[in-house]
GROMACS .gro file of C-alpha atoms in nm:
model
  513
    1MET     CA    1  -2.784   1.324   1.223
    2SER     CA    2  -2.977   1.285   0.901
    3LEU     CA    3  -3.304   1.476   0.881
    4ILE     CA    4  -3.516   1.161   0.855
    5VAL     CA    5  -3.355   0.994   1.157
    6SER     CA    6  -3.389   1.312   1.361
    7TYR     CA    7  -3.764   1.307   1.299
    8TRP     CA    8  -3.784   0.950   1.430
    9VAL     CA    9  -3.587   1.040   1.744
   10VAL     CA   10  -3.804   1.342   1.822
   11ALA     CA   11  -4.120   1.143   1.743
   12SER     CA   12  -4.049   0.901   2.027
   13VAL     CA   13  -4.075   1.193   2.270
   14ILE     CA   14  -4.336   1.407   2.094
   15MET     CA   15  -4.590   1.131   2.020
   16PRO     CA   16  -4.680   1.039   2.379
   17ALA     CA   17  -4.679   1.407   2.478
   18VAL     CA   18  -4.923   1.504   2.202
   19MET     CA   19  -5.138   1.195   2.247
   20GLY     CA   20  -5.156   1.238   2.623
   21ALA     CA   21  -5.260   1.602   2.590
   22GLY     CA   22  -5.505   1.519   2.312
   23ILE     CA   23  -5.678   1.246   2.511
   24LEU     CA   24  -5.694   1.469   2.819
   25LEU     CA   25  -5.840   1.766   2.633
   26PHE     CA   26  -6.070   1.604   2.379
   27LEU     CA   27  -6.136   1.240   2.473
   28ARG     CA   28  -6.141   1.227   2.851
   29HIS     CA   29  -6.512   1.138   2.861
   30LYS     CA   30  -6.493   0.901   2.562
   31LEU     CA   31  -6.338   0.582   2.689
   32THR     CA   32  -6.361   0.383   2.367
   33LEU     CA   33  -6.195   0.655   2.160
   34SER     CA   34  -5.932   0.703   2.431
   35ARG     CA   35  -5.851   0.334   2.415
   36PHE     CA   36  -5.812   0.337   2.037
   37ALA     CA   37  -5.594   0.649   2.053
   38ALA     CA   38  -5.372   0.501   2.324
   39ILE     CA   39  -5.331   0.169   2.141
   40GLY     CA   40  -5.252   0.355   1.819
   41SER     CA   41  -4.990   0.563   1.999
   42CYS     CA   42  -4.819   0.253   2.143
   43LEU     CA   43  -4.820   0.076   1.806
   44ALA     CA   44  -4.668   0.383   1.643
   45MET     CA   45  -4.403   0.400   1.916
   46ILE     CA   46  -4.306   0.040   1.848
   47VAL     CA   47  -4.260   0.121   1.479
   48VAL     CA   48  -4.048   0.425   1.566
   49ALA     CA   49  -3.844   0.227   1.819
   50VAL     CA   50  -3.772  -0.051   1.568
   51VAL     CA   51  -3.649   0.208   1.318
   52LEU     CA   52  -3.426   0.360   1.587
   53VAL     CA   53  -3.280   0.020   1.683
   54VAL     CA   54  -3.203  -0.058   1.318
   55GLU     CA   55  -3.042   0.283   1.276
   56ALA     CA   56  -2.844   0.258   1.601
   57ASN     CA   57  -2.724  -0.091   1.515
   58GLY     CA   58  -2.525   0.062   1.234
   59GLY     CA   59  -2.277   0.167   1.501
   60THR     CA   60  -2.298   0.544   1.454
   61ILE     CA   61  -2.402   0.751   1.755
   62GLN     CA   62  -2.626   1.037   1.649
   63SER     CA   63  -2.748   1.348   1.826
   64TYR     CA   64  -3.032   1.588   1.757
   65ALA     CA   65  -3.017   1.948   1.880
   66LEU     CA   66  -3.363   2.075   1.972
   67GLY     CA   67  -3.430   2.417   1.823
   68ASN     CA   68  -3.100   2.382   1.633
   69TRP     CA   69  -2.914   2.506   1.941
   70ARG     CA   70  -2.588   2.315   1.935
   71ALA     CA   71  -2.440   2.142   2.238
   72PRO     CA   72  -2.332   2.216   2.501
   73PHE     CA   73  -2.565   2.519   2.509
   74GLY     CA   74  -2.879   2.360   2.370
   75ILE     CA   75  -3.080   2.052   2.459
   76VAL     CA   76  -2.977   1.738   2.273
   77LEU     CA   77  -3.130   1.395   2.225
   78VAL     CA   78  -2.872   1.123   2.166
   79LEU     CA   79  -2.931   0.793   1.989
   80ASP     CA   80  -2.698   0.501   2.052
   81ARG     CA   81  -2.754   0.128   2.085
   82LEU     CA   82  -2.843   0.143   2.456
   83SER     CA   83  -3.095   0.428   2.429
   84ALA     CA   84  -3.258   0.270   2.123
   85MET     CA   85  -3.289  -0.065   2.304
   86MET     CA   86  -3.451   0.096   2.608
   87VAL     CA   87  -3.700   0.291   2.395
   88LEU     CA   88  -3.802  -0.031   2.216
   89LEU     CA   89  -3.834  -0.216   2.547
   90THR     CA   90  -4.056   0.064   2.680
   91ALA     CA   91  -4.281   0.062   2.374
   92VAL     CA   92  -4.327  -0.316   2.372
   93LEU     CA   93  -4.398  -0.331   2.745
   94ALA     CA   94  -4.640  -0.038   2.719
   95LEU     CA   95  -4.845  -0.203   2.443
   96VAL     CA   96  -4.881  -0.531   2.632
   97VAL     CA   97  -4.971  -0.360   2.960
   98LEU     CA   98  -5.220  -0.132   2.784
   99VAL     CA   99  -5.391  -0.430   2.617
  100TYR     CA  100  -5.412  -0.594   2.959
  101ALA     CA  101  -5.559  -0.281   3.118
  102ILE     CA  102  -5.826  -0.253   2.849
  103SER     CA  103  -5.916  -0.623   2.840
  104THR     CA  104  -5.956  -0.643   3.218
  105GLY     CA  105  -6.129  -0.307   3.253
  106THR     CA  106  -5.857  -0.167   3.480
  107ASP     CA  107  -5.847   0.157   3.282
  108ARG     CA  108  -6.204   0.241   3.381
  109LYS     CA  109  -6.141   0.221   3.757
  110GLY     CA  110  -6.020   0.581   3.789
  111TRP     CA  111  -5.980   0.913   3.613
  112HIS     CA  112  -5.734   0.998   3.336
  113PHE     CA  113  -5.565   0.659   3.310
  114HIS     CA  114  -5.479   0.692   2.942
  115PRO     CA  115  -5.335   1.048   2.953
  116LEU     CA  116  -5.123   0.955   3.256
  117PHE     CA  117  -5.007   0.640   3.079
  118GLN     CA  118  -4.890   0.844   2.778
  119PHE     CA  119  -4.716   1.103   2.995
  120GLN     CA  120  -4.537   0.818   3.173
  121LEU     CA  121  -4.407   0.699   2.836
  122LEU     CA  122  -4.299   1.056   2.756
  123GLY     CA  123  -4.087   1.067   3.071
  124LEU     CA  124  -3.937   0.723   3.010
  125ASN     CA  125  -3.843   0.785   2.647
  126GLY     CA  126  -3.704   1.129   2.729
  127ALA     CA  127  -3.490   0.992   3.013
  128PHE     CA  128  -3.341   0.729   2.783
  129LEU     CA  129  -3.266   0.969   2.497
  130THR     CA  130  -3.158   1.292   2.666
  131GLY     CA  131  -2.794   1.395   2.655
  132ASP     CA  132  -2.827   1.659   2.926
  133LEU     CA  133  -2.819   1.600   3.301
  134PHE     CA  134  -3.071   1.871   3.385
  135ASN     CA  135  -3.313   1.742   3.125
  136LEU     CA  136  -3.269   1.397   3.273
  137PHE     CA  137  -3.398   1.554   3.594
  138VAL     CA  138  -3.689   1.710   3.403
  139PHE     CA  139  -3.788   1.381   3.242
  140PHE     CA  140  -3.755   1.210   3.579
  141GLU     CA  141  -4.008   1.456   3.715
  142VAL     CA  142  -4.244   1.401   3.420
  143LEU     CA  143  -4.248   1.025   3.465
  144LEU     CA  144  -4.270   1.056   3.844
  145ILE     CA  145  -4.566   1.296   3.831
  146ALA     CA  146  -4.745   1.058   3.594
  147SER     CA  147  -4.656   0.763   3.817
  148TYR     CA  148  -4.807   0.943   4.118
  149GLY     CA  149  -5.142   0.949   3.941
  150LEU     CA  150  -5.112   0.593   3.816
  151MET     CA  151  -5.010   0.473   4.162
  152LEU     CA  152  -5.340   0.604   4.304
  153HIS     CA  153  -5.545   0.466   4.012
  154GLY     CA  154  -5.828   0.251   4.144
  155GLN     CA  155  -5.841   0.426   4.481
  156GLY     CA  156  -5.837   0.249   4.819
  157GLY     CA  157  -5.692   0.334   5.159
  158GLN     CA  158  -5.386   0.111   5.131
  159ARG     CA  159  -5.308   0.249   4.787
  160LEU     CA  160  -5.343   0.607   4.911
  161LYS     CA  161  -5.109   0.542   5.203
  162ALA     CA  162  -4.847   0.379   4.980
  163GLY     CA  163  -4.890   0.659   4.725
  164VAL     CA  164  -4.822   0.931   4.981
  165GLN     CA  165  -4.507   0.751   5.095
  166TYR     CA  166  -4.400   0.711   4.733
  167VAL     CA  167  -4.449   1.084   4.667
  168ILE     CA  168  -4.255   1.192   4.977
  169ILE     CA  169  -3.961   0.960   4.908
  170ASN     CA  170  -3.934   1.070   4.546
  171LEU     CA  171  -3.957   1.437   4.644
  172VAL     CA  172  -3.654   1.382   4.866
  173GLY     CA  173  -3.478   1.210   4.577
  174SER     CA  174  -3.561   1.496   4.341
  175THR     CA  175  -3.424   1.749   4.589
  176LEU     CA  176  -3.097   1.557   4.618
  177PHE     CA  177  -3.083   1.531   4.238
  178LEU     CA  178  -3.104   1.911   4.212
  179VAL     CA  179  -2.830   1.953   4.472
  180ALA     CA  180  -2.602   1.718   4.279
  181VAL     CA  181  -2.677   1.894   3.952
  182GLY     CA  182  -2.606   2.231   4.113
  183LEU     CA  183  -2.272   2.111   4.248
  184LEU     CA  184  -2.164   1.979   3.908
  185TYR     CA  185  -2.273   2.296   3.730
  186GLY     CA  186  -2.100   2.516   3.985
  187VAL     CA  187  -1.771   2.332   3.936
  188THR     CA  188  -1.777   2.255   3.562
  189GLY     CA  189  -2.008   2.522   3.417
  190THR     CA  190  -2.204   2.268   3.208
  191LEU     CA  191  -2.468   1.999   3.240
  192ASN     CA  192  -2.438   1.849   2.893
  193MET     CA  193  -2.322   1.494   2.964
  194ALA     CA  194  -2.069   1.484   2.679
  195ASP     CA  195  -1.925   1.818   2.786
  196LEU     CA  196  -1.923   1.702   3.148
  197ALA     CA  197  -1.714   1.402   3.044
  198VAL     CA  198  -1.457   1.637   2.894
  199ARG     CA  199  -1.449   1.881   3.185
  200VAL     CA  200  -1.452   1.624   3.464
  201ALA     CA  201  -1.152   1.451   3.306
  202ALA     CA  202  -0.968   1.784   3.296
  203ALA     CA  203  -1.077   1.905   3.642
  204PRO     CA  204  -0.795   2.045   3.859
  205PRO     CA  205  -0.724   1.868   4.190
  206GLY     CA  206  -0.887   2.147   4.388
  207ASP     CA  207  -1.224   2.081   4.223
  208GLN     CA  208  -1.220   1.705   4.244
  209GLY     CA  209  -1.357   1.686   4.598
  210LEU     CA  210  -1.679   1.861   4.500
  211ILE     CA  211  -1.708   1.651   4.185
  212VAL     CA  212  -1.672   1.332   4.390
  213ALA     CA  213  -1.944   1.455   4.626
  214ALA     CA  214  -2.173   1.535   4.333
  215GLY     CA  215  -2.101   1.200   4.167
  216LEU     CA  216  -2.176   1.004   4.482
  217LEU     CA  217  -2.493   1.205   4.540
  218LEU     CA  218  -2.608   1.139   4.183
  219THR     CA  219  -2.543   0.767   4.227
  220ALA     CA  220  -2.742   0.769   4.552
  221VAL     CA  221  -3.038   0.932   4.374
  222PHE     CA  222  -3.025   0.677   4.092
  223ALA     CA  223  -2.988   0.398   4.348
  224LEU     CA  224  -3.306   0.524   4.516
  225LYS     CA  225  -3.490   0.499   4.183
  226ALA     CA  226  -3.342   0.151   4.131
  227ALA     CA  227  -3.439   0.037   4.483
  228VAL     CA  228  -3.083  -0.050   4.587
  229VAL     CA  229  -3.029  -0.137   4.954
  230PRO     CA  230  -3.052   0.057   5.184
  231LEU     CA  231  -3.275   0.277   4.965
  232HIS     CA  232  -3.513  -0.004   4.870
  233PHE     CA  233  -3.765   0.028   5.153
  234TRP     CA  234  -4.024   0.217   4.946
  235LEU     CA  235  -4.065  -0.043   4.671
  236PRO     CA  236  -4.234  -0.350   4.832
  237GLY     CA  237  -4.525  -0.153   4.975
  238THR     CA  238  -4.565   0.070   4.671
  239TYR     CA  239  -4.563  -0.203   4.406
  240ALA     CA  240  -4.776  -0.439   4.616
  241ALA     CA  241  -5.041  -0.168   4.667
  242ALA     CA  242  -5.061  -0.061   4.301
  243THR     CA  243  -5.296  -0.225   4.054
  244GLY     CA  244  -5.143  -0.514   3.861
  245THR     CA  245  -5.143  -0.305   3.544
  246VAL     CA  246  -4.953  -0.018   3.702
  247ALA     CA  247  -4.708  -0.247   3.883
  248ALA     CA  248  -4.631  -0.421   3.552
  249LEU     CA  249  -4.554  -0.085   3.388
  250PHE     CA  250  -4.348   0.012   3.691
  251ALA     CA  251  -4.123  -0.289   3.620
  252ILE     CA  252  -3.926  -0.059   3.391
  253MET     CA  253  -3.912   0.229   3.642
  254THR     CA  254  -3.630   0.073   3.841
  255LYS     CA  255  -3.444   0.022   3.513
  256VAL     CA  256  -3.441   0.400   3.464
  257GLY     CA  257  -3.227   0.421   3.776
  258ALA     CA  258  -3.001   0.142   3.652
  259TYR     CA  259  -2.976   0.307   3.309
  260SER     CA  260  -2.877   0.638   3.469
  261ILE     CA  261  -2.606   0.469   3.675
  262ILE     CA  262  -2.471   0.300   3.361
  263ARG     CA  263  -2.480   0.616   3.151
  264THR     CA  264  -2.319   0.853   3.400
  265SER     CA  265  -2.062   0.601   3.527
  266THR     CA  266  -1.932   0.507   3.182
  267LEU     CA  267  -1.956   0.852   3.022
  268ILE     CA  268  -1.892   1.116   3.287
  269PHE     CA  269  -1.699   0.906   3.539
  270GLY     CA  270  -1.548   0.650   3.302
  271GLU     CA  271  -1.190   0.535   3.262
  272ASP     CA  272  -1.080   0.868   3.111
  273ALA     CA  273  -1.183   1.056   3.428
  274GLY     CA  274  -0.849   0.971   3.590
  275GLY     CA  275  -0.872   0.985   3.968
  276LEU     CA  276  -1.248   1.033   3.941
  277ALA     CA  277  -1.301   0.714   3.738
  278TYR     CA  278  -1.593   0.502   3.859
  279VAL     CA  279  -1.624   0.712   4.169
  280ALA     CA  280  -1.917   0.505   4.301
  281GLY     CA  281  -1.763   0.169   4.210
  282PRO     CA  282  -1.631   0.074   4.559
  283TRP     CA  283  -1.981   0.124   4.704
  284LEU     CA  284  -2.195  -0.011   4.423
  285LEU     CA  285  -2.090  -0.376   4.421
  286PRO     CA  286  -2.137  -0.436   4.797
  287ALA     CA  287  -2.475  -0.261   4.776
  288ALA     CA  288  -2.572  -0.477   4.477
  289LEU     CA  289  -2.478  -0.799   4.657
  290VAL     CA  290  -2.678  -0.701   4.966
  291THR     CA  291  -2.972  -0.594   4.746
  292LEU     CA  292  -2.967  -0.932   4.572
  293LEU     CA  293  -2.957  -1.119   4.902
  294ILE     CA  294  -3.225  -0.912   5.075
  295GLY     CA  295  -3.451  -0.925   4.770
  296PHE     CA  296  -3.459  -1.303   4.762
  297VAL     CA  297  -3.471  -1.345   5.140
  298GLY     CA  298  -3.762  -1.100   5.136
  299LEU     CA  299  -3.957  -1.348   4.924
  300PHE     CA  300  -4.002  -1.561   5.235
  301ALA     CA  301  -4.145  -1.265   5.428
  302ALA     CA  302  -4.409  -1.195   5.162
  303ARG     CA  303  -4.763  -1.277   5.269
  304SER     CA  304  -4.917  -1.196   4.933
  305LEU     CA  305  -4.833  -1.271   4.572
  306ARG     CA  306  -4.798  -0.900   4.495
  307GLY     CA  307  -4.548  -0.869   4.779
  308LEU     CA  308  -4.367  -1.172   4.640
  309ALA     CA  309  -4.341  -1.007   4.299
  310ALA     CA  310  -4.224  -0.679   4.452
  311TRP     CA  311  -3.940  -0.846   4.644
  312ALA     CA  312  -3.846  -1.034   4.329
  313VAL     CA  313  -3.800  -0.699   4.152
  314ILE     CA  314  -3.553  -0.593   4.421
  315GLY     CA  315  -3.364  -0.921   4.385
  316SER     CA  316  -3.345  -0.883   4.007
  317MET     CA  317  -3.205  -0.533   4.046
  318GLY     CA  318  -2.932  -0.675   4.268
  319THR     CA  319  -2.843  -0.933   4.003
  320LEU     CA  320  -2.834  -0.664   3.734
  321LEU     CA  321  -2.617  -0.425   3.932
  322CYS     CA  322  -2.373  -0.701   4.029
  323ALA     CA  323  -2.283  -0.719   3.660
  324VAL     CA  324  -2.292  -0.342   3.609
  325SER     CA  325  -2.067  -0.263   3.907
  326VAL     CA  326  -1.776  -0.462   3.763
  327PHE     CA  327  -1.756  -0.195   3.488
  328THR     CA  328  -1.609  -0.400   3.206
  329VAL     CA  329  -1.732  -0.464   2.853
  330GLN     CA  330  -1.748  -0.835   2.933
  331SER     CA  331  -1.986  -0.782   3.225
  332MET     CA  332  -2.189  -0.494   3.081
  333GLY     CA  333  -2.313  -0.686   2.777
  334PRO     CA  334  -2.478  -0.955   2.995
  335ALA     CA  335  -2.616  -0.680   3.221
  336LEU     CA  336  -2.794  -0.521   2.924
  337TYR     CA  337  -2.938  -0.859   2.823
  338TYR     CA  338  -3.058  -0.904   3.181
  339ILE     CA  339  -3.231  -0.564   3.169
  340LEU     CA  340  -3.449  -0.695   2.886
  341HIS     CA  341  -3.520  -1.020   3.066
  342SER     CA  342  -3.588  -0.881   3.414
  343THR     CA  343  -3.823  -0.609   3.288
  344LEU     CA  344  -4.040  -0.850   3.090
  345ALA     CA  345  -4.027  -1.119   3.361
  346GLY     CA  346  -4.123  -0.875   3.637
  347ALA     CA  347  -4.412  -0.735   3.433
  348ALA     CA  348  -4.536  -1.085   3.346
  349LEU     CA  349  -4.529  -1.188   3.712
  350PHE     CA  350  -4.732  -0.883   3.821
  351LEU     CA  351  -4.995  -0.943   3.551
  352ILE     CA  352  -5.027  -1.313   3.634
  353VAL     CA  353  -5.055  -1.236   4.005
  354ASP     CA  354  -5.327  -0.982   3.927
  355LEU     CA  355  -5.520  -1.239   3.722
  356ILE     CA  356  -5.500  -1.485   4.011
  357ALA     CA  357  -5.612  -1.222   4.264
  358GLN     CA  358  -5.913  -1.127   4.051
  359ARG     CA  359  -6.031  -1.490   4.050
  360ARG     CA  360  -5.985  -1.572   4.419
  361ALA     CA  361  -6.258  -1.336   4.542
  362GLU     CA  362  -6.203  -1.240   4.908
  363HIS     CA  363  -5.880  -1.442   4.922
  364ALA     CA  364  -5.730  -1.218   4.651
  365ASP     CA  365  -5.350  -1.259   4.632
  366ALA     CA  366  -5.297  -1.379   4.990
  367ILE     CA  367  -5.069  -1.682   5.010
  368THR     CA  368  -5.330  -1.897   5.183
  369LEU     CA  369  -5.543  -2.197   5.101
  370ALA     CA  370  -5.859  -2.126   4.902
  371PRO     CA  371  -6.094  -2.320   4.673
  372ARG     CA  372  -6.013  -2.366   4.306
  373PHE     CA  373  -6.098  -2.076   4.077
  374SER     CA  374  -6.166  -2.018   3.709
  375GLN     CA  375  -5.880  -2.087   3.466
  376PHE     CA  376  -5.700  -2.265   3.750
  377GLU     CA  377  -5.488  -2.487   3.524
  378ILE     CA  378  -5.390  -2.211   3.281
  379LEU     CA  379  -5.290  -1.969   3.554
  380SER     CA  380  -5.097  -2.233   3.746
  381GLY     CA  381  -4.892  -2.298   3.432
  382LEU     CA  382  -4.836  -1.928   3.371
  383PHE     CA  383  -4.731  -1.875   3.733
  384PHE     CA  384  -4.487  -2.165   3.708
  385LEU     CA  385  -4.329  -2.019   3.392
  386ALA     CA  386  -4.309  -1.670   3.543
  387ALA     CA  387  -4.150  -1.814   3.857
  388ILE     CA  388  -3.876  -2.003   3.675
  389ALA     CA  389  -3.812  -1.698   3.457
  390THR     CA  390  -3.779  -1.473   3.763
  391VAL     CA  391  -3.556  -1.715   3.953
  392GLY     CA  392  -3.340  -1.790   3.649
  393LEU     CA  393  -3.404  -2.155   3.570
  394PRO     CA  394  -3.404  -2.310   3.222
  395PRO     CA  395  -3.546  -2.295   2.960
  396LEU     CA  396  -3.636  -1.924   2.974
  397SER     CA  397  -3.410  -1.621   2.937
  398GLY     CA  398  -3.341  -1.577   3.309
  399PHE     CA  399  -3.119  -1.883   3.296
  400VAL     CA  400  -2.933  -1.748   2.993
  401GLY     CA  401  -2.898  -1.405   3.156
  402LYS     CA  402  -2.752  -1.541   3.479
  403LEU     CA  403  -2.511  -1.769   3.293
  404LEU     CA  404  -2.392  -1.472   3.087
  405ILE     CA  405  -2.344  -1.262   3.402
  406LEU     CA  406  -2.151  -1.536   3.581
  407ASP     CA  407  -1.927  -1.574   3.277
  408GLY     CA  408  -1.888  -1.197   3.232
  409VAL     CA  409  -1.765  -1.133   3.587
  410ARG     CA  410  -1.511  -1.419   3.596
  411ALA     CA  411  -1.214  -1.185   3.561
  412SER     CA  412  -1.328  -0.963   3.850
  413PRO     CA  413  -1.144  -0.992   4.184
  414GLN     CA  414  -1.487  -1.015   4.347
  415ALA     CA  415  -1.606  -1.295   4.116
  416VAL     CA  416  -1.622  -1.547   4.400
  417TRP     CA  417  -1.860  -1.328   4.599
  418ILE     CA  418  -2.078  -1.256   4.296
  419TRP     CA  419  -2.098  -1.624   4.200
  420ALA     CA  420  -2.172  -1.733   4.557
  421VAL     CA  421  -2.451  -1.481   4.614
  422ILE     CA  422  -2.616  -1.530   4.273
  423LEU     CA  423  -2.619  -1.910   4.304
  424THR     CA  424  -2.735  -1.903   4.666
  425THR     CA  425  -3.018  -1.661   4.596
  426THR     CA  426  -3.128  -1.869   4.298
  427VAL     CA  427  -3.184  -2.162   4.534
  428LEU     CA  428  -3.367  -1.933   4.778
  429GLY     CA  429  -3.587  -1.808   4.496
  430VAL     CA  430  -3.680  -2.161   4.394
  431LEU     CA  431  -3.780  -2.245   4.753
  432ALA     CA  432  -3.981  -1.922   4.800
  433PHE     CA  433  -4.177  -1.956   4.477
  434ALA     CA  434  -4.235  -2.326   4.544
  435ARG     CA  435  -4.376  -2.235   4.885
  436ALA     CA  436  -4.614  -1.977   4.735
  437GLY     CA  437  -4.714  -2.190   4.438
  438SER     CA  438  -4.788  -2.497   4.648
  439ALA     CA  439  -5.014  -2.294   4.878
  440ILE     CA  440  -5.205  -2.129   4.595
  441PHE     CA  441  -5.233  -2.421   4.354
  442TRP     CA  442  -5.128  -2.762   4.485
  443LYS     CA  443  -5.267  -2.756   4.841
  444SER     CA  444  -5.575  -2.564   4.728
  445THR     CA  445  -5.690  -2.870   4.533
  446THR     CA  446  -5.771  -3.028   4.869
  447VAL     CA  447  -6.016  -2.749   4.957
  448GLU     CA  448  -6.376  -2.826   4.865
  449GLY     CA  449  -6.574  -2.602   4.633
  450GLU     CA  450  -6.483  -2.366   4.352
  451ILE     CA  451  -6.485  -1.988   4.322
  452VAL     CA  452  -6.689  -1.877   4.019
  453LEU     CA  453  -6.709  -1.508   3.934
  454ARG     CA  454  -6.951  -1.426   3.654
  455ALA     CA  455  -6.792  -1.088   3.594
  456LEU     CA  456  -6.483  -1.262   3.459
  457ARG     CA  457  -6.659  -1.477   3.202
  458GLY     CA  458  -6.543  -1.415   2.848
  459LYS     CA  459  -6.247  -1.202   2.954
  460ARG     CA  460  -5.945  -1.375   2.801
  461GLY     CA  461  -5.739  -1.075   2.692
  462GLY     CA  462  -5.563  -1.047   3.028
  463VAL     CA  463  -5.438  -1.404   3.008
  464ALA     CA  464  -5.326  -1.347   2.649
  465ALA     CA  465  -5.131  -1.034   2.746
  466ALA     CA  466  -4.949  -1.212   3.029
  467GLY     CA  467  -4.882  -1.505   2.799
  468ALA     CA  468  -4.739  -1.270   2.538
  469LEU     CA  469  -4.475  -1.150   2.784
  470LEU     CA  470  -4.376  -1.509   2.859
  471LEU     CA  471  -4.350  -1.576   2.484
  472MET     CA  472  -4.115  -1.278   2.460
  473LEU     CA  473  -3.898  -1.435   2.728
  474ALA     CA  474  -3.892  -1.755   2.523
  475GLY     CA  475  -3.800  -1.541   2.222
  476LEU     CA  476  -3.511  -1.388   2.416
  477THR     CA  477  -3.386  -1.741   2.477
  478LEU     CA  478  -3.424  -1.858   2.117
  479LEU     CA  479  -3.271  -1.536   1.982
  480ALA     CA  480  -3.003  -1.512   2.250
  481GLY     CA  481  -2.732  -1.509   1.982
  482PRO     CA  482  -2.835  -1.194   1.792
  483VAL     CA  483  -2.962  -1.023   2.109
  484THR     CA  484  -2.633  -1.075   2.293
  485THR     CA  485  -2.442  -0.961   1.983
  486TYR     CA  486  -2.640  -0.637   2.002
  487THR     CA  487  -2.594  -0.593   2.377
  488ALA     CA  488  -2.221  -0.665   2.350
  489ALA     CA  489  -2.193  -0.396   2.081
  490ALA     CA  490  -2.392  -0.158   2.304
  491ALA     CA  491  -2.153  -0.228   2.590
  492GLY     CA  492  -1.860  -0.156   2.357
  493GLN     CA  493  -2.009   0.184   2.276
  494LEU     CA  494  -2.053   0.263   2.644
  495PHE     CA  495  -1.685   0.203   2.711
  496SER     CA  496  -1.579   0.411   2.409
  497PRO     CA  497  -1.709   0.751   2.528
  498ASP     CA  498  -1.512   0.944   2.267
  499GLN     CA  499  -1.768   0.834   2.007
  500TYR     CA  500  -2.050   0.980   2.218
  501ILE     CA  501  -1.860   1.301   2.285
  502GLU     CA  502  -1.775   1.357   1.922
  503ALA     CA  503  -2.134   1.286   1.814
  504VAL     CA  504  -2.266   1.550   2.055
  505LEU     CA  505  -1.995   1.819   2.052
  506GLY     CA  506  -1.894   1.776   1.690
  507PRO     CA  507  -1.590   1.636   1.509
  508GLN     CA  508  -1.388   1.945   1.599
  509SER     CA  509  -1.385   1.822   1.958
  510GLY     CA  510  -1.185   1.515   1.857
  511GLY     CA  511  -1.370   1.329   2.127
  512ARG     CA  512  -1.180   1.520   2.399
  513ARG     CA  513  -1.113   1.892   2.403
   0.00000   0.00000   0.00000
């Protein structure tokens, strides 16, 4: 890796760490300065992420050895098309959510919002860039610890209860992660992912049983993070109880689980792993189909708009993993496109729901009749756009993403099941969102009176932030050509692990040792 590029890669991890510590130590009682520092950090991360995407799009996978300790003994950060894309997605989402938090005053409702926000970005960027399984665990813990604090931001009994459940569930997941890591290290003697790919492929038959157990355990941990059925039960209550700002940022948290499944399945347990290839494949597709079905059926059980958005996140994860679990280049490219879409669409929906709840006074986000409220027409339009984006109707990118997935899985023996479930749940999603939207907007026009909250007068930044996310979804549709070209190339890299291995272990490895 060239010296200049290595600085950019490290900067994406160092910047939020330094900024978070700096705000905590020097600016914790200076809200205005904390806001400027946090915004500056997010803007800088976008610049860095754009540079990384441009560099990665050249097709060369690059690695940076921290402390100049070469792999597999040292810690490495690895830049390829997928990791660069995820870092850019994180930076863009973070900026929009931060602008929303500042414009609505959400950041002043609790302690240390801005340091926790930066530490969350540190964990996310590190998870996407690390080339070491143990350091993936470390970055998981960093982002989870930050998310614990953000989850409780704003206080409240319901939020505290959901936060405690969230902590306990993730502690169990972290314990299982350590067990899986210990099993792999005990059998292979390494945790560097490139080196693991080499050693797993060469593992003797006597060791393969333990490797299978470790691989399945790892997949279960990542499935817990991704809220895959039957490990999804924590998400509806947690996301519905969080503030709209935090829930919008959490839209990318489930994608960390999906990313980890993609990375480990194609690199460590890919085609070259022989009898260990795609060890979790037989279980992943059925789980994805059930997740998709339960997510969209759960929309009808939601009694609040936040609950509706939370169940929609589960459904979108099912759609994403249906494409991932086929494990072909043709299906993975659309899956990566859908990651971009579903993250932005989920975040937009949470922000719009939060704007609606703020304006309905005691009715909040309950799916019940209530008088009209301020910015009624604007928010009804935004909700409609977010709904069709989430469900996957034209003209936004959800429609493009689902079409690409349906086309990408055509060659799979399970294509009929995937097509049937995706199309059926799309209809269910339309009905569920129509039910909620008619109760909140259409039928509410028959209720006399109007809710006017003076505290909201002049606050337009929140609407602008939510609108910006919807504009990005429109951009994904208009730029579907170049974006899908990029995601297809990223999928090609994933299924050519020798490039990754050689970039990390050096040309002397020849890709496989």
